[in-house]
Short mmCIF file of C-alpha atoms in Angstrom, two decimals:
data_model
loop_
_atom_site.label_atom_id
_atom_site.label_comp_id
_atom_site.label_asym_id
_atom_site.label_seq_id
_atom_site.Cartn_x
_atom_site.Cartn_y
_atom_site.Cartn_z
CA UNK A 5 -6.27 95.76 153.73
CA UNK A 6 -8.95 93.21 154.75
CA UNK A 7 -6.73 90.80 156.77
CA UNK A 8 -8.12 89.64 159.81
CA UNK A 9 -5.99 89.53 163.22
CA UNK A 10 -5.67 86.04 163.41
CA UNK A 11 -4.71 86.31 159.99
CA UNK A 12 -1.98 89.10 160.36
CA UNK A 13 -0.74 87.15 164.08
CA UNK A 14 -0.09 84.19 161.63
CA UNK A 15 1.96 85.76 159.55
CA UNK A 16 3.77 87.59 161.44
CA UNK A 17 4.88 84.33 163.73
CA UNK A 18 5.56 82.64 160.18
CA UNK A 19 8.24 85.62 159.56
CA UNK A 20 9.66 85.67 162.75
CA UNK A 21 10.30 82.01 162.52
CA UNK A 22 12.22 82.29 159.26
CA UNK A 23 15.02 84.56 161.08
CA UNK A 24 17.98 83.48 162.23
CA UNK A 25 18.55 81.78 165.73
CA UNK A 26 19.59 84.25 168.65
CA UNK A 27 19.52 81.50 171.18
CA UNK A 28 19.33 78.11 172.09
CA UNK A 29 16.21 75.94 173.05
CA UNK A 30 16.68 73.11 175.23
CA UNK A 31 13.77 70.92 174.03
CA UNK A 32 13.46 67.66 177.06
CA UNK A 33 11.03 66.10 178.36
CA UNK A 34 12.74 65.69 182.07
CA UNK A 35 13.16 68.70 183.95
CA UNK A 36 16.39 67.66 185.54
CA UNK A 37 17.83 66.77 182.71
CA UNK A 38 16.84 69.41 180.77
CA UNK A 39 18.19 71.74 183.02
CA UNK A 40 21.33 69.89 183.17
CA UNK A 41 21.53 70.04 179.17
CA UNK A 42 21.06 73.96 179.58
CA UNK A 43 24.22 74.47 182.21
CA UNK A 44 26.10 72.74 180.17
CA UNK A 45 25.56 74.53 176.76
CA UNK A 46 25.66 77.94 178.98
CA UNK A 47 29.34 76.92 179.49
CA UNK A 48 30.72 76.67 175.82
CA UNK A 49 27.96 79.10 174.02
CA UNK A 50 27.77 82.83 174.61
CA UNK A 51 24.10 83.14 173.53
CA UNK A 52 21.15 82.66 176.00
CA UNK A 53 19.93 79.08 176.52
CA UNK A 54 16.38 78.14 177.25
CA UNK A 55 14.68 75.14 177.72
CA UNK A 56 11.08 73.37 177.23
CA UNK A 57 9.15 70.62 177.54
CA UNK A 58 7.63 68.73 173.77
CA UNK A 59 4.06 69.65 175.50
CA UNK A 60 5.22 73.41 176.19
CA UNK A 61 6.79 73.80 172.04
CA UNK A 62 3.31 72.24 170.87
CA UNK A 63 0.83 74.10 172.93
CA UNK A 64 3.01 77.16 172.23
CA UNK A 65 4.35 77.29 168.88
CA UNK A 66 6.26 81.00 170.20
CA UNK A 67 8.98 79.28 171.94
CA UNK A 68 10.44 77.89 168.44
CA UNK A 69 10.90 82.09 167.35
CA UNK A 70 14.33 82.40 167.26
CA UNK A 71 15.48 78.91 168.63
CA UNK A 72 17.98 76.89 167.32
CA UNK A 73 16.46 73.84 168.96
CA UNK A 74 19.21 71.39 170.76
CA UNK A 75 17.44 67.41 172.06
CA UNK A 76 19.03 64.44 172.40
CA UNK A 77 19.20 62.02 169.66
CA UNK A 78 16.60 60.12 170.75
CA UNK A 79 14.11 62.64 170.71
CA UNK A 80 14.98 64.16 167.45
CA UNK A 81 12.59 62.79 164.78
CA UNK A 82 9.45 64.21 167.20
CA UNK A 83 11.01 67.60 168.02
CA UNK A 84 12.06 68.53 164.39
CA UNK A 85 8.25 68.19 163.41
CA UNK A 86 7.83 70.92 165.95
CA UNK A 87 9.75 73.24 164.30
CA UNK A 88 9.86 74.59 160.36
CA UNK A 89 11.14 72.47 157.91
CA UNK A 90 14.06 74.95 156.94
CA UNK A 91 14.90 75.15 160.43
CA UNK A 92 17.31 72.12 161.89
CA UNK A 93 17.70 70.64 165.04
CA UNK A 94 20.56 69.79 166.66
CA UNK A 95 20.68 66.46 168.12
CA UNK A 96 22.86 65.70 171.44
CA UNK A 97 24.59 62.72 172.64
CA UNK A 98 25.14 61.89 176.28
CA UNK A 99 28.88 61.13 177.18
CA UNK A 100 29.74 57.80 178.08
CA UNK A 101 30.35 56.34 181.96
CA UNK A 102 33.63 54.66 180.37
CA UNK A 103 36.14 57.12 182.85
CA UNK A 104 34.15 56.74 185.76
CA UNK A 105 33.40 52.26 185.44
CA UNK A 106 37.51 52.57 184.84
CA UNK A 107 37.91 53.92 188.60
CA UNK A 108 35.09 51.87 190.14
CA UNK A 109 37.00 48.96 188.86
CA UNK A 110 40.78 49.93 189.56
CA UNK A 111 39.61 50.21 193.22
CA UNK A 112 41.52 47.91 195.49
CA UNK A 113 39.67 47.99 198.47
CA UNK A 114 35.31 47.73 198.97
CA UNK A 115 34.45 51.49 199.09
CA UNK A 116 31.67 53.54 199.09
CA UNK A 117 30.96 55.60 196.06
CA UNK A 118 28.40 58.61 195.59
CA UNK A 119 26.65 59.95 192.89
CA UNK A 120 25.85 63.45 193.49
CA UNK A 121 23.05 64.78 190.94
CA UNK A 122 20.29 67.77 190.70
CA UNK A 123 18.29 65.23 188.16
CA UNK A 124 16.63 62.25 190.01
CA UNK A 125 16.60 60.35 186.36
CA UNK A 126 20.39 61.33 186.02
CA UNK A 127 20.82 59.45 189.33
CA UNK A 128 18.62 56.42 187.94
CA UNK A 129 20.73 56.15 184.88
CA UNK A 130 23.82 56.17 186.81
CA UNK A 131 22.86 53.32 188.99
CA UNK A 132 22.19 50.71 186.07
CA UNK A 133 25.33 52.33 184.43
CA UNK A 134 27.55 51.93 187.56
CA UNK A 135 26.20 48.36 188.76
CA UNK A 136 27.86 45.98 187.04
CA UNK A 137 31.06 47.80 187.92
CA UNK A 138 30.20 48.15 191.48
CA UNK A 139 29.39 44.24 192.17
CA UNK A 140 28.94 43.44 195.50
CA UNK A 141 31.91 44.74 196.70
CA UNK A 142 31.18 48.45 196.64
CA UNK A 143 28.18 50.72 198.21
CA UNK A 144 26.91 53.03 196.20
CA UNK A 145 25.56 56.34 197.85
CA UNK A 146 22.90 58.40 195.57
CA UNK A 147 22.46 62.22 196.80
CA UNK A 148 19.60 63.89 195.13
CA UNK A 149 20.22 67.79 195.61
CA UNK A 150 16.57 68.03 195.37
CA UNK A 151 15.98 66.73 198.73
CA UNK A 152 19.68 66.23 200.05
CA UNK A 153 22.59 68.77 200.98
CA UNK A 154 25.79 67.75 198.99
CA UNK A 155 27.77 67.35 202.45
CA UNK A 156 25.78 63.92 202.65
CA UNK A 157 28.43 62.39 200.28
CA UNK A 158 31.37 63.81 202.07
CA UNK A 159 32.11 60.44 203.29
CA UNK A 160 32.07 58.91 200.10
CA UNK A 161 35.75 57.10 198.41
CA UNK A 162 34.49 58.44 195.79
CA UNK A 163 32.10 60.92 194.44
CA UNK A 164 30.92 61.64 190.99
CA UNK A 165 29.07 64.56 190.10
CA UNK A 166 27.08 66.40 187.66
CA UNK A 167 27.08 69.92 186.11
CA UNK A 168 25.24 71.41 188.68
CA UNK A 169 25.86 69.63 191.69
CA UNK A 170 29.77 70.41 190.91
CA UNK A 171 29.30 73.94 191.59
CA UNK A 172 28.37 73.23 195.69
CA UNK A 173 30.49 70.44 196.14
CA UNK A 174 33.95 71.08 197.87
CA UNK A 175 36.43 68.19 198.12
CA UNK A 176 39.33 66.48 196.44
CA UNK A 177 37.07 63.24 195.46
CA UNK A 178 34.91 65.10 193.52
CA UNK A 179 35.24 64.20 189.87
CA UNK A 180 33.10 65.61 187.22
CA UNK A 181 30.29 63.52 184.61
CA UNK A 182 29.26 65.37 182.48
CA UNK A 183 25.53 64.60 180.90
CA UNK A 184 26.24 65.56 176.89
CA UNK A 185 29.39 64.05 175.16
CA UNK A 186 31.93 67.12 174.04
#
């Protein structure tokens, strides 16, 4: 018919885009975080979850056939420009540190409190959350899974977790933050 291939290849990515989603794309820029996001959808979906990098959806347009594309909010405006117009996004919000300030605070004696994470920005965010809570009075104990085994917050009062680093913790302290807001 006189179409060239990059002319056919086009087209055919421009119909495969216009189907409907058959799983999720977890488009963040942090790695942690992004793989955080993608546990956590795993849980409540029963589709397959993915994730990428901005840079990855540009430089490969492919990764947006058959996504319905999940970022957080603040990302959403430069991640929906990356996919087709008819196509939404779905913007997340991270939950609040509300529960876990509450406890910090309606601790009677100084303690030592541990933030257990597989995302070193996770942990980062955590310690500007948790510091106005945690005064002078408390010690706060950061365990990055990436280069520290879980047990190293054993000793902790208390010991906040995420998704992930849930899974290979095993004691009674343990309480659960999640990263997206239900």
């Amino acid at each position: 018919k006189g179409y060239s291939l990059q002319e056919l290849r086009e087209r055919v990515r421009q119909r495969l885009l216009t189907e409907s989603p058959d799983h999720l794309l977890v488009v963040e820029q942090d790695a942690g975080l992004r793989e955080l996001m993608r546990e956590e959808l795993k849980l409540i979906v029963k589709c397959a979850v993915l994730g990428c990098a901005q840079e990855d959806l540009s430089s490969n347009p492919g990764l947006a056939i058959g996504a319905l594309a999940v970022t957080p909010q603040h990302a959403l405006r430069q991640v929906q420009a990356l996919f087709p117009k008819d196509r939404a996004v779905i913007p997340v919000r991270y939950a609040l540190a509300d529960e876990p300030l509450k406890m910090i605070r309606g601790l009677r004696r100084p303690s030592v409190i541990a933030v257990v994470s597989s995302s070193g920005l996770f942990l980062n965010v955590a310690r500007s959350l948790l510091a106005p809570a945690m005064g002078k009075r408390h010690d706060l104990r950061e365990v990055h899974l990436e280069n520290e085994r879980p047990e190293a917050a054993r000793a902790a009062d208390l010991i906040f977790c995420d998704t992930i680093a849930k899974r290979s913790m095993r004691s009674t302290k343990v309480i659960h933050c999640p990263l997206l807001a239900r």
